[in-house]
Every structure is written in C-alpha cells, then in structure tokens.
PDB file of C-alpha atoms in Angstrom:
ATOM      1  CA  MET A  29       0.000   0.000   0.000  1.00 93.00           C
ATOM      2  CA  SER A  30       1.300   3.480  -0.837  1.00 97.00           C
ATOM      3  CA  TYR A  31       2.226   6.076   1.782  1.00 98.00           C
ATOM      4  CA  LEU A  32      -0.471   8.285   0.295  1.00 98.00           C
ATOM      5  CA  GLN A  33      -3.132   5.640   0.950  1.00 98.00           C
ATOM      6  CA  LYS A  34      -1.741   4.856   4.403  1.00 98.00           C
ATOM      7  CA  THR A  35      -1.923   8.565   5.279  1.00 98.00           C
ATOM      8  CA  LYS A  36      -5.504   8.748   3.994  1.00 97.00           C
ATOM      9  CA  ASP A  37      -6.399   5.750   6.175  1.00 97.00           C
ATOM     10  CA  LEU A  38      -4.652   7.334   9.170  1.00 97.00           C
ATOM     11  CA  HIS A  39      -6.541  10.601   8.780  1.00 94.00           C
ATOM     12  CA  ALA A  40      -9.839   8.809   8.280  1.00 94.00           C
ATOM     13  CA  MET A  41      -9.286   7.389  11.776  1.00 94.00           C
ATOM     14  CA  LEU A  42      -8.214  10.762  13.188  1.00 91.00           C
ATOM     15  CA  ASP A  43     -11.283  12.444  11.666  1.00 87.00           C
ATOM     16  CA  GLN A  44     -13.383   9.872  13.589  1.00 89.00           C
ATOM     17  CA  GLY A  45     -11.625  10.682  16.887  1.00 86.00           C
ATOM     18  CA  LYS A  46      -9.646   7.411  16.933  1.00 93.00           C
ATOM     19  CA  ASP A  47      -6.313   9.082  17.696  1.00 92.00           C
ATOM     20  CA  LEU A  48      -5.050   6.548  20.239  1.00 94.00           C
ATOM     21  CA  GLU A  49      -5.991   3.549  18.100  1.00 96.00           C
ATOM     22  CA  ALA A  50      -4.239   5.127  15.108  1.00 96.00           C
ATOM     23  CA  LEU A  51      -1.013   5.417  17.082  1.00 96.00           C
ATOM     24  CA  ASP A  52      -0.961   1.636  17.575  1.00 96.00           C
ATOM     25  CA  ILE A  53      -1.690   0.903  13.920  1.00 97.00           C
ATOM     26  CA  PHE A  54       0.377   3.457  11.989  1.00 98.00           C
ATOM     27  CA  PHE A  55       3.289   4.469  14.218  1.00 98.00           C
ATOM     28  CA  HIS A  56       6.608   2.785  14.949  1.00 97.00           C
ATOM     29  CA  PRO A  57       6.989   2.024  18.692  1.00 97.00           C
ATOM     30  CA  ASP A  58      10.145   4.210  18.743  1.00 97.00           C
ATOM     31  CA  MET A  59       8.545   7.088  16.837  1.00 98.00           C
ATOM     32  CA  LYS A  60       9.436  10.723  17.458  1.00 98.00           C
ATOM     33  CA  ALA A  61       6.890  13.564  17.573  1.00 97.00           C
ATOM     34  CA  ILE A  62       8.106  17.140  17.154  1.00 97.00           C
ATOM     35  CA  GLU A  63       5.964  20.216  17.811  1.00 93.00           C
ATOM     36  CA  LYS A  64       7.529  23.137  15.950  1.00 91.00           C
ATOM     37  CA  PRO A  65       5.894  26.038  17.817  1.00 85.00           C
ATOM     38  CA  SER A  66       7.067  24.852  21.239  1.00 85.00           C
ATOM     39  CA  GLY A  67      10.090  22.765  20.281  1.00 89.00           C
ATOM     40  CA  THR A  68       8.688  19.867  22.309  1.00 93.00           C
ATOM     41  CA  VAL A  69       9.994  16.442  21.290  1.00 97.00           C
ATOM     42  CA  ARG A  70       8.356  13.203  22.415  1.00 97.00           C
ATOM     43  CA  ASN A  71      10.009   9.830  21.905  1.00 98.00           C
ATOM     44  CA  GLY A  72       7.938   6.678  21.600  1.00 98.00           C
ATOM     45  CA  VAL A  73       4.279   5.828  21.114  1.00 97.00           C
ATOM     46  CA  ALA A  74       3.691   5.728  24.891  1.00 97.00           C
ATOM     47  CA  ALA A  75       4.889   9.333  25.279  1.00 97.00           C
ATOM     48  CA  GLN A  76       2.715  10.446  22.360  1.00 96.00           C
ATOM     49  CA  LYS A  77      -0.328   8.682  23.836  1.00 96.00           C
ATOM     50  CA  GLU A  78       0.256  10.479  27.134  1.00 96.00           C
ATOM     51  CA  ALA A  79       0.445  13.826  25.306  1.00 94.00           C
ATOM     52  CA  VAL A  80      -2.792  13.066  23.424  1.00 93.00           C
ATOM     53  CA  ASN A  81      -4.531  12.166  26.690  1.00 93.00           C
ATOM     54  CA  GLN A  82      -3.310  15.385  28.349  1.00 92.00           C
ATOM     55  CA  TRP A  83      -4.505  17.438  25.384  1.00 89.00           C
ATOM     56  CA  LEU A  84      -7.915  15.741  25.437  1.00 90.00           C
ATOM     57  CA  GLU A  85      -8.222  16.626  29.137  1.00 92.00           C
ATOM     58  CA  MET A  86      -8.082  20.337  28.172  1.00 91.00           C
ATOM     59  CA  VAL A  87     -10.864  20.003  25.602  1.00 91.00           C
ATOM     60  CA  GLN A  88     -14.449  20.664  26.646  1.00 93.00           C
ATOM     61  CA  GLU A  89     -16.120  20.067  23.271  1.00 92.00           C
ATOM     62  CA  PHE A  90     -15.267  19.291  19.642  1.00 91.00           C
ATOM     63  CA  HIS A  91     -17.353  21.313  17.185  1.00 93.00           C
ATOM     64  CA  GLY A  92     -15.951  19.942  13.944  1.00 91.00           C
ATOM     65  CA  GLY A  93     -12.840  19.297  11.953  1.00 90.00           C
ATOM     66  CA  GLY A  94     -11.341  17.405   9.099  1.00 89.00           C
ATOM     67  CA  THR A  95      -8.534  16.872   6.672  1.00 92.00           C
ATOM     68  CA  ILE A  96      -8.207  19.429   3.877  1.00 94.00           C
ATOM     69  CA  ALA A  97      -5.388  17.911   1.825  1.00 96.00           C
ATOM     70  CA  ILE A  98      -3.023  14.938   1.785  1.00 97.00           C
ATOM     71  CA  THR A  99       0.058  14.482  -0.376  1.00 98.00           C
ATOM     72  CA  ALA A 100       3.009  12.093  -0.466  1.00 98.00           C
ATOM     73  CA  SER A 101       6.401  11.545  -2.025  1.00 98.00           C
ATOM     74  CA  GLU A 102       6.635   7.773  -2.250  1.00 97.00           C
ATOM     75  CA  GLU A 103      10.342   7.682  -3.126  1.00 97.00           C
ATOM     76  CA  ASP A 104      11.217  10.011  -0.227  1.00 98.00           C
ATOM     77  CA  ARG A 105       8.924   8.084   2.184  1.00 98.00           C
ATOM     78  CA  ILE A 106       7.226  11.326   3.298  1.00 98.00           C
ATOM     79  CA  SER A 107       3.564  12.269   3.471  1.00 98.00           C
ATOM     80  CA  MET A 108       1.936  15.521   4.580  1.00 98.00           C
ATOM     81  CA  THR A 109      -1.506  16.679   5.607  1.00 97.00           C
ATOM     82  CA  GLU A 110      -3.357  19.921   6.190  1.00 96.00           C
ATOM     83  CA  SER A 111      -6.133  19.645   8.763  1.00 94.00           C
ATOM     84  CA  TRP A 112      -8.307  21.737  11.036  1.00 92.00           C
ATOM     85  CA  MET A 113     -10.574  21.480  14.058  1.00 91.00           C
ATOM     86  CA  GLU A 114     -12.824  23.768  16.000  1.00 92.00           C
ATOM     87  CA  ILE A 115     -12.886  23.106  19.739  1.00 91.00           C
ATOM     88  CA  SER A 116     -13.813  24.669  23.036  1.00 92.00           C
ATOM     89  CA  PHE A 117     -11.154  24.464  25.715  1.00 90.00           C
ATOM     90  CA  LYS A 118     -12.247  24.069  29.323  1.00 91.00           C
ATOM     91  CA  GLY A 119     -12.566  27.531  30.855  1.00 89.00           C
ATOM     92  CA  ALA A 120     -12.225  29.361  27.522  1.00 86.00           C
ATOM     93  CA  PRO A 121     -14.909  31.908  26.593  1.00 87.00           C
ATOM     94  CA  SER A 122     -15.405  30.789  22.980  1.00 86.00           C
ATOM     95  CA  PRO A 123     -14.511  28.053  20.490  1.00 90.00           C
ATOM     96  CA  THR A 124     -11.108  28.106  18.807  1.00 88.00           C
ATOM     97  CA  LYS A 125     -10.339  27.063  15.244  1.00 90.00           C
ATOM     98  CA  MET A 126      -6.988  25.296  14.972  1.00 90.00           C
ATOM     99  CA  GLU A 127      -5.178  24.577  11.711  1.00 92.00           C
ATOM    100  CA  GLU A 128      -2.201  22.256  11.348  1.00 94.00           C
ATOM    101  CA  ILE A 129       0.280  20.880   8.857  1.00 96.00           C
ATOM    102  CA  THR A 130       1.760  17.483   9.742  1.00 97.00           C
ATOM    103  CA  VAL A 131       4.750  15.893   8.041  1.00 98.00           C
ATOM    104  CA  TYR A 132       5.153  12.120   8.380  1.00 98.00           C
ATOM    105  CA  HIS A 133       8.458  10.324   7.761  1.00 98.00           C
ATOM    106  CA  TRP A 134       7.901   6.623   7.105  1.00 98.00           C
ATOM    107  CA  GLU A 135      10.210   3.711   7.839  1.00 97.00           C
ATOM    108  CA  GLY A 136       8.812   0.704   6.065  1.00 95.00           C
ATOM    109  CA  GLU A 137       5.155   0.334   7.013  1.00 96.00           C
ATOM    110  CA  LYS A 138       5.225   2.660  10.069  1.00 98.00           C
ATOM    111  CA  ILE A 139       5.678   6.355  10.773  1.00 98.00           C
ATOM    112  CA  LYS A 140       9.038   6.894  12.439  1.00 98.00           C
ATOM    113  CA  GLU A 141       8.797  10.681  12.847  1.00 98.00           C
ATOM    114  CA  MET A 142       6.051  13.291  12.635  1.00 98.00           C
ATOM    115  CA  THR A 143       6.388  17.031  12.827  1.00 98.00           C
ATOM    116  CA  PHE A 144       3.473  19.336  13.658  1.00 94.00           C
ATOM    117  CA  TYR A 145       3.374  22.881  12.312  1.00 95.00           C
ATOM    118  CA  TYR A 146       0.543  24.900  13.814  1.00 89.00           C
ATOM    119  CA  HIS A 147      -0.410  28.309  15.099  1.00 78.00           C
ATOM    120  CA  ASP A 148       0.107  28.390  18.869  1.00 63.00           C
ATOM    121  CA  VAL A 149      -3.324  29.570  20.025  1.00 58.00           C
ATOM    122  CA  MET A 150      -2.251  30.107  23.628  1.00 54.00           C
ATOM    123  CA  LEU A 151       0.675  32.325  22.635  1.00 50.00           C
ATOM    124  CA  ALA A 152      -1.413  34.273  20.133  1.00 51.00           C
ATOM    125  CA  THR A 153      -4.031  35.165  22.741  1.00 51.00           C
ATOM    126  CA  GLN A 154      -1.518  36.671  25.174  1.00 49.00           C
ATOM    127  CA  GLN A 155      -1.106  40.416  25.226  1.00 38.00           C
ATOM    128  CA  ILE A 156       2.497  40.953  24.147  1.00 36.00           C
ATOM    129  CA  THR A 157       3.890  44.475  24.153  1.00 38.00           C
ATOM    130  CA  PRO A 158       6.678  45.240  21.657  1.00 40.00           C
ATOM    131  CA  ALA A 159      10.110  45.943  23.179  1.00 42.00           C
ATOM    132  CA  GLN A 160      10.898  49.632  23.557  1.00 37.00           C
TER     133      GLN A 160
END
C-alpha cells in the first residue's frame, strides 16, 4: 500500500476521533513527535499517547474538523496533511479554530517521525507588548 493511501487511512481514523488507536496501527513504537511552535519532542508511542490524553483533558467540546489535503512523495517516504478542528477548551470563553500541517516520515510500514506545524493559540491570545 502506498504512503499516500496509508496517510488517507490514518486521517480517516483521526477524523473519527480514533487518535489513540491510530497510534498503535500506523506508528513505529520508537517514533518521534516534534511540535515546531514549542520545540517539544516526544520519543515513543507511549509518550505520544500520554500527550494526546493530556490534550484531550483540556478540551471541553469538539465542534468539527477534518482533513483538507493529503500528499506524499513515495520515493522520499514522506507524506503531509493539512487539517483543522474547531474546539472549546475548558474555561475558555469561545470556540477556537486550529489549523495544522503534519509531516510524516515513514520507515517501512510505520511512521518513524512526525512534525506538527501549527499556530500556537495560547501564545497568540496573550497580550504581548513590543520591546521599547
């Protein structure tokens, strides 16, 4: 099966809220997850599952979401997606729309590394005064 099709299957699961199950199916046990806005790096499926669980604890309600585009370079063993979701965080006054680009690096049949590029909503909502 192509990396393009595997990525489509992965995102079909993610769009159904099956994030934890998808980690077991599509990701190498020694995978690495990199969040570009924060620089956070997680090593291993167990660490990524813990991060997903912590993130889900902050969410009050999902209002919608989906995958906009998927592409792949089979010879380079890389696939990429553009996705979005609208959620309400616990204690937040209104829903937030989040958009993300994810790059997957495949090793054989499993994802060995994924990098998330997204707008850091928490940072963007802080009042930051320019340096004088």
